[in-house]
Short mmCIF file of C-alpha atoms in Angstrom, two decimals:
data_model
loop_
_atom_site.label_atom_id
_atom_site.label_comp_id
_atom_site.label_asym_id
_atom_site.label_seq_id
_atom_site.Cartn_x
_atom_site.Cartn_y
_atom_site.Cartn_z
CA MET A 1 -25.67 29.61 -34.94
CA VAL A 2 -23.47 30.31 -31.86
CA TYR A 3 -19.95 28.42 -32.23
CA GLN A 4 -19.04 26.75 -29.13
CA SER A 5 -16.09 24.05 -28.51
CA ALA A 6 -16.53 20.34 -29.30
CA PRO A 7 -18.90 18.26 -26.65
CA GLY A 8 -16.23 17.46 -23.71
CA ALA A 9 -13.18 19.97 -25.19
CA ARG A 10 -11.47 22.78 -23.27
CA ASP A 11 -9.70 25.43 -23.92
CA LEU A 12 -7.31 26.38 -21.98
CA LEU A 13 -7.37 30.33 -21.41
CA PRO A 14 -3.61 32.09 -20.80
CA LEU A 15 -3.68 31.62 -17.04
CA ASP A 16 -4.36 28.51 -17.48
CA VAL A 17 -1.96 27.46 -19.72
CA ALA A 18 0.60 29.49 -17.23
CA GLN A 19 -0.41 27.10 -14.16
CA LYS A 20 -0.12 24.14 -16.63
CA ASN A 21 3.28 25.35 -17.66
CA TRP A 22 4.36 25.76 -13.99
CA ILE A 23 3.54 22.18 -13.33
CA GLU A 24 4.82 20.53 -16.47
CA ASP A 25 8.26 22.87 -16.24
CA ARG A 26 8.97 21.21 -12.51
CA LEU A 27 8.18 17.87 -13.66
CA TYR A 28 10.15 17.78 -16.67
CA GLN A 29 12.93 19.16 -14.23
CA VAL A 30 12.76 15.79 -12.54
CA PHE A 31 12.18 13.27 -15.52
CA HIS A 32 15.84 14.85 -16.87
CA GLN A 33 17.50 14.56 -13.33
CA TRP A 34 16.37 11.01 -13.52
CA GLY A 35 18.05 10.33 -16.61
CA TYR A 36 14.73 10.14 -18.94
CA HIS A 37 14.00 11.42 -22.50
CA ARG A 38 11.05 12.75 -23.85
CA ILE A 39 9.01 10.87 -26.50
CA ILE A 40 6.41 12.17 -28.68
CA THR A 41 3.69 9.44 -30.02
CA SER A 42 1.03 10.18 -32.43
CA THR A 43 -2.19 11.49 -30.82
CA LEU A 44 -4.21 8.62 -33.25
CA GLU A 45 -3.62 5.25 -33.34
CA ARG A 46 -5.43 1.92 -35.35
CA LEU A 47 -8.23 1.30 -33.28
CA ASP A 48 -7.00 -2.69 -32.93
CA THR A 49 -3.50 -1.12 -32.00
CA LEU A 50 -5.39 0.56 -29.00
CA MET A 51 -7.57 -2.56 -28.54
CA ALA A 52 -4.54 -4.86 -28.50
CA GLY A 53 -2.97 -4.99 -25.55
CA GLY A 54 -6.45 -6.08 -23.54
CA ALA A 55 -6.32 -2.73 -21.78
CA ILE A 56 -8.88 -0.34 -23.36
CA ASN A 57 -12.60 -0.86 -23.59
CA ARG A 58 -13.91 0.05 -26.83
CA SER A 59 -17.13 2.24 -26.66
CA THR A 60 -14.68 4.90 -24.26
CA VAL A 61 -12.36 5.47 -26.97
CA ILE A 62 -13.55 8.32 -29.33
CA GLN A 63 -13.28 6.82 -32.98
CA LEU A 64 -12.73 8.00 -36.18
CA GLN A 65 -13.18 6.57 -39.79
CA GLN A 66 -10.52 6.96 -42.56
CA GLY A 67 -11.79 4.75 -45.75
CA GLN A 68 -11.82 0.87 -44.45
CA GLU A 69 -9.61 1.72 -41.40
CA GLU A 70 -11.07 2.27 -37.71
CA LEU A 71 -8.77 5.07 -35.88
CA GLY A 72 -9.02 6.21 -32.76
CA LEU A 73 -7.57 8.79 -30.26
CA ARG A 74 -5.23 8.05 -27.65
CA PRO A 75 -7.14 7.28 -24.33
CA GLU A 76 -3.87 6.58 -22.39
CA VAL A 77 -0.33 6.90 -23.49
CA THR A 78 1.38 3.60 -22.57
CA ALA A 79 0.09 1.95 -25.36
CA SER A 80 1.21 3.93 -27.60
CA ILE A 81 4.97 3.98 -26.37
CA ALA A 82 5.01 0.03 -26.55
CA ARG A 83 3.61 -0.21 -30.04
CA THR A 84 6.55 2.07 -30.52
CA ALA A 85 9.04 0.39 -28.68
CA ALA A 86 7.54 -2.77 -30.26
CA THR A 87 8.13 -1.53 -33.75
CA ARG A 88 10.45 0.96 -34.38
CA LYS A 89 14.44 -0.48 -35.58
CA TYR A 90 15.73 2.47 -33.71
CA PHE A 91 14.78 0.53 -30.41
CA ASN A 92 16.94 -2.56 -31.45
CA ARG A 93 19.76 -0.20 -31.13
CA VAL A 94 19.36 1.23 -28.23
CA THR A 95 20.43 -0.90 -24.86
CA ASN A 96 18.54 -1.27 -22.24
CA PRO A 97 16.88 -0.06 -19.81
CA LYS A 98 15.25 2.61 -22.13
CA ARG A 99 13.83 6.00 -19.69
CA PHE A 100 11.40 7.85 -21.58
CA TYR A 101 8.97 10.53 -20.35
CA TYR A 102 5.59 11.98 -22.00
CA SER A 103 3.63 15.17 -21.41
CA ALA A 104 0.30 14.62 -23.81
CA ASN A 105 -3.44 15.16 -24.18
CA VAL A 106 -5.90 11.64 -23.95
CA PHE A 107 -9.19 11.51 -25.01
CA VAL A 108 -11.86 9.52 -22.74
CA ARG A 109 -15.09 9.12 -24.10
CA SER A 110 -18.00 9.93 -22.03
CA PRO A 111 -20.37 7.43 -20.44
CA LYS A 112 -23.72 7.15 -22.31
CA GLY A 113 -25.87 9.79 -21.04
CA ASP A 114 -23.07 12.30 -19.83
CA TYR A 115 -23.09 14.56 -23.07
CA GLY A 116 -20.81 17.57 -22.49
CA GLN A 117 -18.68 15.75 -19.93
CA GLN A 118 -15.14 16.36 -20.31
CA GLN A 119 -13.74 13.88 -23.05
CA GLU A 120 -9.85 15.24 -23.03
CA PHE A 121 -7.30 15.29 -20.65
CA TYR A 122 -3.71 16.78 -19.83
CA GLN A 123 -1.03 13.74 -18.56
CA ALA A 124 2.63 13.83 -18.25
CA GLY A 125 4.15 10.36 -17.03
CA VAL A 126 7.16 8.15 -17.63
CA GLU A 127 8.00 4.46 -18.84
CA LEU A 128 10.97 2.44 -17.76
CA LEU A 129 11.56 -0.61 -20.56
CA GLY A 130 13.78 -3.49 -20.71
CA ALA A 131 14.27 -3.14 -16.28
CA GLY A 132 12.31 -5.67 -14.03
CA GLY A 133 12.42 -6.77 -10.32
CA VAL A 134 12.07 -4.51 -7.23
CA ALA A 135 15.15 -1.59 -8.28
CA ALA A 136 13.14 -0.80 -11.53
CA ASP A 137 9.64 -0.72 -9.24
CA ALA A 138 11.77 1.47 -6.79
CA GLU A 139 13.07 3.41 -9.16
CA ILE A 140 9.41 4.24 -10.55
CA LEU A 141 7.99 5.25 -7.09
CA LEU A 142 10.93 7.02 -5.92
CA LEU A 143 10.70 9.00 -9.11
CA LEU A 144 7.29 9.54 -8.50
CA ALA A 145 8.01 11.10 -4.87
CA ASP A 146 9.89 12.91 -5.92
CA CYS A 147 7.87 14.69 -8.98
CA LEU A 148 5.43 15.35 -5.77
CA GLN A 149 8.14 16.89 -3.56
CA ALA A 150 9.25 19.45 -6.79
CA LEU A 151 5.63 20.44 -6.72
CA GLU A 152 5.83 21.24 -3.41
CA PHE A 153 3.73 18.50 -1.46
CA SER A 154 4.83 17.48 1.95
CA LEU A 155 4.23 13.86 2.98
CA ASP A 156 1.31 14.53 5.02
CA GLN A 157 -0.27 15.93 1.31
CA TRP A 158 -0.45 12.50 0.07
CA VAL A 159 -0.52 9.11 0.30
CA TRP A 160 0.28 5.85 -1.99
CA VAL A 161 -1.90 2.95 -2.55
CA ILE A 162 0.35 -0.14 -3.65
CA GLY A 163 -1.11 -3.25 -4.81
CA GLU A 164 0.07 -6.52 -6.73
CA ALA A 165 -2.24 -7.05 -9.45
CA GLY A 166 -0.20 -10.77 -10.20
CA LEU A 167 -0.97 -11.95 -6.94
CA THR A 168 -4.42 -10.27 -6.82
CA GLN A 169 -5.10 -11.95 -10.23
CA SER A 170 -3.58 -15.68 -9.00
CA LEU A 171 -5.83 -14.87 -5.55
CA LEU A 172 -9.12 -14.64 -7.70
CA SER A 173 -8.18 -17.56 -9.63
CA SER A 174 -9.05 -20.03 -6.48
CA PHE A 175 -12.57 -19.20 -6.94
CA PRO A 176 -14.89 -21.07 -9.86
CA ALA A 177 -14.25 -18.80 -13.21
CA GLU A 178 -17.56 -18.15 -12.93
CA TYR A 179 -17.74 -16.38 -9.95
CA GLN A 180 -14.07 -14.88 -10.41
CA LYS A 181 -15.79 -11.50 -12.89
CA PRO A 182 -18.78 -10.77 -10.47
CA ILE A 183 -15.96 -10.96 -7.23
CA ARG A 184 -13.36 -8.96 -9.17
CA GLU A 185 -15.46 -6.21 -10.00
CA ALA A 186 -17.09 -6.23 -6.75
CA ILE A 187 -13.50 -5.76 -5.12
CA SER A 188 -12.45 -3.03 -7.72
CA SER A 189 -15.54 -1.18 -7.27
CA LEU A 190 -15.22 -1.50 -3.26
CA ASP A 191 -18.73 -3.23 -3.39
CA TYR A 192 -19.60 -5.03 -0.02
CA ILE A 193 -23.06 -5.68 -1.02
CA ALA A 194 -22.64 -7.42 -4.03
CA LEU A 195 -20.00 -9.33 -2.55
CA GLN A 196 -22.25 -10.29 -0.09
CA GLN A 197 -25.27 -10.80 -2.50
CA LEU A 198 -22.58 -13.50 -4.94
CA ASP A 199 -24.08 -17.04 -4.26
CA LEU A 200 -20.84 -18.99 -2.54
CA PRO A 201 -19.98 -21.57 -0.15
CA GLU A 202 -19.46 -19.98 2.99
CA ASP A 203 -15.47 -20.91 2.99
CA LEU A 204 -15.69 -19.35 -0.42
CA GLN A 205 -17.49 -16.15 0.72
CA GLN A 206 -15.47 -15.46 3.67
CA ARG A 207 -12.25 -15.73 0.94
CA ALA A 208 -13.87 -13.09 -0.90
CA GLN A 209 -14.27 -10.82 2.07
CA LEU A 210 -11.03 -11.26 3.45
CA LEU A 211 -9.60 -10.49 -0.54
CA PHE A 212 -12.14 -7.60 -0.17
CA ASN A 213 -10.56 -5.89 3.22
CA LEU A 214 -6.47 -6.59 2.03
CA ARG A 215 -5.73 -2.66 2.50
CA GLY A 216 -4.46 -0.66 4.97
CA GLU A 217 -0.71 0.08 7.03
CA PRO A 218 1.45 -2.67 5.24
CA SER A 219 2.21 -4.69 8.48
CA GLN A 220 -1.48 -5.24 8.99
CA VAL A 221 -1.98 -6.63 5.67
CA PHE A 222 1.01 -8.83 5.65
CA GLN A 223 -0.40 -10.52 9.24
CA LYS A 224 -3.86 -11.17 7.35
CA LEU A 225 -2.48 -12.75 4.17
CA THR A 226 -1.05 -15.58 6.95
CA ALA A 227 -4.65 -16.69 6.74
CA LEU A 228 -4.16 -17.65 3.48
CA ASP A 229 -2.59 -20.58 2.07
CA LEU A 230 -0.30 -19.09 -0.54
CA THR A 231 1.46 -21.28 -3.25
CA PRO A 232 4.79 -20.66 -3.54
CA GLU A 233 4.66 -18.31 -6.65
CA GLU A 234 2.12 -16.51 -4.66
CA GLN A 235 4.82 -16.06 -1.67
CA SER A 236 7.48 -15.06 -3.73
CA LYS A 237 4.67 -12.06 -5.50
CA LEU A 238 4.48 -10.86 -1.79
CA GLU A 239 8.12 -11.03 -0.94
CA ASN A 240 8.95 -9.06 -3.41
CA LEU A 241 6.42 -6.68 -2.15
CA LYS A 242 7.86 -6.47 1.58
CA THR A 243 11.50 -6.10 -0.07
CA LEU A 244 10.11 -3.28 -2.28
CA ILE A 245 8.54 -1.26 0.52
CA ASP A 246 11.47 -1.99 2.94
CA LEU A 247 13.67 -0.72 0.18
CA LEU A 248 11.39 2.36 -0.30
CA GLN A 249 11.83 3.45 3.17
CA GLU A 250 15.72 2.73 3.80
CA SER A 251 16.16 4.89 -0.21
CA ARG A 252 15.50 7.81 2.33
CA PRO A 253 17.51 7.96 5.35
CA ASN A 254 16.88 10.64 8.05
CA GLN A 255 13.42 11.44 6.77
CA PRO A 256 9.86 10.66 7.52
CA PRO A 257 8.79 7.73 6.43
CA LEU A 258 6.72 8.16 2.77
CA PRO A 259 2.97 7.23 2.81
CA ILE A 260 2.11 4.02 2.09
CA ILE A 261 -1.23 1.90 2.32
CA VAL A 262 -0.92 -1.61 0.97
CA ASP A 263 -4.38 -2.34 -1.30
CA LEU A 264 -4.77 -5.64 -2.85
CA SER A 265 -8.08 -4.81 -3.56
CA LEU A 266 -6.36 -2.65 -6.04
CA ILE A 267 -7.47 -3.73 -9.26
CA ARG A 268 -6.72 -1.50 -12.37
CA THR A 269 -9.65 -1.35 -15.12
CA PHE A 270 -6.18 -1.84 -18.04
CA ASP A 271 -5.77 -5.59 -17.75
CA TYR A 272 -1.99 -5.03 -18.97
CA TYR A 273 -0.32 -5.05 -15.63
CA SER A 274 0.98 -8.13 -14.46
CA GLY A 275 3.38 -6.89 -10.77
CA ILE A 276 2.84 -3.90 -9.20
CA VAL A 277 -0.12 -1.48 -9.42
CA PHE A 278 -0.42 1.86 -7.66
CA GLU A 279 -2.25 5.35 -6.81
CA VAL A 280 -1.06 8.57 -5.53
CA ALA A 281 -3.80 10.24 -3.69
CA SER A 282 -3.95 13.76 -2.36
CA ARG A 283 -5.34 13.88 1.34
CA GLN A 284 -6.42 17.69 1.76
CA GLY A 285 -9.07 17.54 4.48
CA THR A 286 -11.62 15.11 3.69
CA GLU A 287 -11.60 15.13 -0.11
CA VAL A 288 -9.46 12.63 -1.94
CA LYS A 289 -8.34 13.06 -5.41
CA ILE A 290 -6.79 10.59 -7.52
CA LEU A 291 -3.48 12.67 -8.89
CA GLY A 292 -1.41 9.87 -10.71
CA GLN A 293 -1.22 6.12 -10.96
CA GLY A 294 0.68 3.28 -12.51
CA GLY A 295 2.02 -0.41 -12.45
CA ARG A 296 4.22 -2.69 -14.50
CA TYR A 297 3.38 -4.41 -18.14
CA ASP A 298 6.11 -7.40 -18.66
CA GLN A 299 3.84 -8.30 -21.58
CA LEU A 300 2.46 -5.32 -23.17
CA VAL A 301 5.43 -5.01 -25.72
CA ALA A 302 5.25 -8.20 -27.17
CA VAL A 303 1.67 -7.77 -27.92
CA TYR A 304 2.82 -5.31 -30.21
CA HIS A 305 6.53 -7.03 -31.41
CA PRO A 306 6.52 -8.87 -34.68
CA GLN A 307 8.20 -12.17 -33.07
CA HIS A 308 6.46 -11.57 -30.03
CA GLU A 309 9.22 -10.65 -27.65
CA SER A 310 8.45 -9.65 -24.52
CA LEU A 311 10.26 -6.67 -22.68
CA PRO A 312 9.28 -5.62 -18.85
CA GLY A 313 8.26 -2.25 -18.46
CA ILE A 314 6.93 0.00 -15.75
CA GLY A 315 5.62 3.72 -15.55
CA PHE A 316 3.41 6.06 -14.34
CA CYS A 317 1.36 9.09 -15.51
CA LEU A 318 0.11 12.21 -13.43
CA ASN A 319 -3.02 14.15 -14.29
CA ILE A 320 -2.19 17.78 -14.90
CA GLU A 321 -5.61 19.07 -14.12
CA ALA A 322 -6.15 17.13 -10.74
CA LEU A 323 -2.67 18.47 -9.71
CA GLN A 324 -4.02 21.87 -10.99
CA GLN A 325 -7.14 22.01 -9.03
CA VAL A 326 -5.49 20.19 -5.74
CA LEU A 327 -2.82 22.83 -5.79
CA GLN A 328 -5.37 26.21 -6.60
CA GLY A 329 -5.95 25.96 -2.81
CA GLY A 330 -1.93 27.35 -1.85
CA ASP A 331 0.19 29.67 -3.25
CA ARG A 332 2.05 27.77 -5.91
CA LEU A 333 0.81 27.99 -8.90
CA PRO A 334 0.87 31.40 -10.65
CA THR A 335 -2.22 33.82 -10.42
CA GLU A 336 -1.48 35.86 -12.99
CA ILE A 337 0.03 35.75 -16.84
CA PRO A 338 3.64 37.32 -16.96
CA ALA A 339 3.83 40.54 -17.78
CA SER A 340 6.12 41.96 -20.45
CA ASP A 341 9.53 43.41 -19.12
CA CYS A 342 9.23 46.17 -21.33
CA LEU A 343 7.22 48.50 -23.73
CA VAL A 344 8.70 49.97 -26.78
CA VAL A 345 7.02 52.86 -28.33
CA PRO A 346 7.41 54.91 -31.62
CA LEU A 347 6.73 58.59 -30.79
CA THR A 348 5.90 58.82 -34.43
CA HIS A 349 4.47 56.81 -37.61
CA ARG A 350 8.30 57.14 -39.12
CA ALA A 351 9.55 55.97 -35.74
CA LEU A 352 7.75 52.43 -36.02
CA GLY A 353 10.75 50.68 -37.98
CA ALA A 354 13.26 51.83 -35.46
CA ALA A 355 10.96 50.29 -32.66
CA PHE A 356 10.71 46.88 -33.83
CA THR A 357 14.82 47.03 -34.49
CA TYR A 358 15.36 48.04 -30.99
CA ALA A 359 12.78 45.26 -29.44
CA GLU A 360 14.87 42.91 -31.41
CA THR A 361 18.12 44.03 -29.77
CA LEU A 362 16.94 43.34 -26.59
CA ARG A 363 15.28 40.53 -27.56
CA SER A 364 19.07 39.17 -28.85
CA GLN A 365 20.42 40.98 -26.05
CA THR A 366 18.59 38.89 -23.54
CA PRO A 367 17.06 35.89 -25.04
CA SER A 368 14.35 35.60 -21.97
CA ILE A 369 13.39 38.58 -21.74
CA ARG A 370 9.62 39.76 -22.68
CA VAL A 371 9.34 42.45 -25.08
CA GLN A 372 6.17 43.90 -27.22
CA VAL A 373 6.17 47.26 -29.20
CA ASN A 374 3.39 49.15 -29.04
CA LEU A 375 0.87 48.89 -32.01
CA LEU A 376 -1.81 51.60 -30.53
CA GLU A 377 -2.56 55.20 -31.21
CA TRP A 378 -2.99 56.83 -27.87
CA GLU A 379 -3.85 60.56 -27.61
CA THR A 380 -1.41 60.67 -24.84
CA GLN A 381 1.72 59.42 -23.04
CA GLU A 382 -0.26 59.26 -20.25
CA ALA A 383 -2.38 56.99 -21.59
CA VAL A 384 0.50 54.94 -22.62
CA LYS A 385 1.66 54.67 -19.25
CA ASN A 386 -1.48 53.84 -17.93
CA TYR A 387 -1.61 50.73 -20.60
CA ALA A 388 1.60 49.94 -19.09
CA LYS A 389 0.82 49.76 -15.43
CA GLU A 390 -2.75 48.20 -16.35
CA ARG A 391 -0.20 44.71 -17.69
CA ARG A 392 2.37 45.37 -14.85
CA ILE A 393 5.04 46.43 -17.31
CA HIS A 394 7.54 48.25 -15.85
CA GLN A 395 9.20 50.01 -18.06
CA ILE A 396 8.82 52.23 -21.17
CA ALA A 397 11.05 52.52 -24.08
CA TRP A 398 10.34 55.71 -26.17
CA ILE A 399 11.79 55.54 -29.23
CA ASP A 400 12.10 58.66 -31.83
CA ALA A 401 12.70 58.47 -35.62
CA GLN A 402 15.91 58.08 -35.54
CA GLY A 403 16.04 54.69 -33.38
CA ASN A 404 17.27 56.58 -29.85
CA PRO A 405 15.28 55.12 -26.69
CA GLN A 406 14.45 57.56 -23.98
CA ILE A 407 13.47 54.81 -20.69
CA GLU A 408 11.35 55.48 -18.50
CA SER A 409 10.18 53.17 -15.41
CA ILE A 410 6.38 52.74 -14.59
CA SER A 411 5.97 52.01 -10.94
#
């Protein structure tokens, strides 16, 4: 029998881990600078918890059975943080707003017929709870921009796609109930043919096509919206979106404008989004890759709260694998695993204890140092030096039985 990893699972080898750490370390630094604190939630959730927010399709969850309890591996982290915020007494003692960040693996079950497709992914992201309005929206988006800058993305290498879930849902509600779902599916999948084939009266077909094409430069999209007779609530959502985009640009004086596309046809698969929704995509050459996504979810916490008390929330996640793939093309990611700084070599069997003692002394003096003790019996000192060169170790400490070191630099 050949033992292999489970279908859809992935092993990360040392270089993969080094590159993942390079990305996460820079993201953590930005999260800390903005005052966010790390939270770790359970990988395993009750299935009804995952389904409660209306965000997750049951067929995408990798499920487990424990007695009569149906459990699932989390396919995203936002619902878990919302559940934690709603049910843990700790959060009642913490004033708003609450700022959290996370780095976690998530699991998405492959569709039928895609046996072996990747099912485990890594994400890093933030959640801002207890703050609504344009200011909180701007913080999250500017934080996201700082993350990309920390990863050394230039402004011509990525673009924001920003929508407004509440406004889009309201515009869709003007269609007869039986048409709302197929129109939404056609728009979200950018299927113009499917939209044209819907048996709609001419005026509704024109309105559906207008909604389909509400994407582009902000000023162009806002101009198209003047053709619609917006309700006061829809007009208010539109004005908030305009204010947000102006605020994002004003917050970066003397810098090039942020790359923003407004897309009111942007419909996330998660139903809990109630305000702005957004994606950030790389645009290197002709290839477009989604690096992250997020949005506002002001009613999600109430779903889990015992008294159904609401708490506004907004957040985003960045897809570590997607970032890693895009960054592979440059010279930013590590191309080798970190080398040890020193190889401690006992000259005799009696010197082994002294070698471990000397290595521990080096580690205690310099916590960041990498020191390894030679465990193999080499025929010659030249063989030890060749091993050190192969591992890119630039210093050898030869230790005699009395613990005396002789330091040799290896070039």
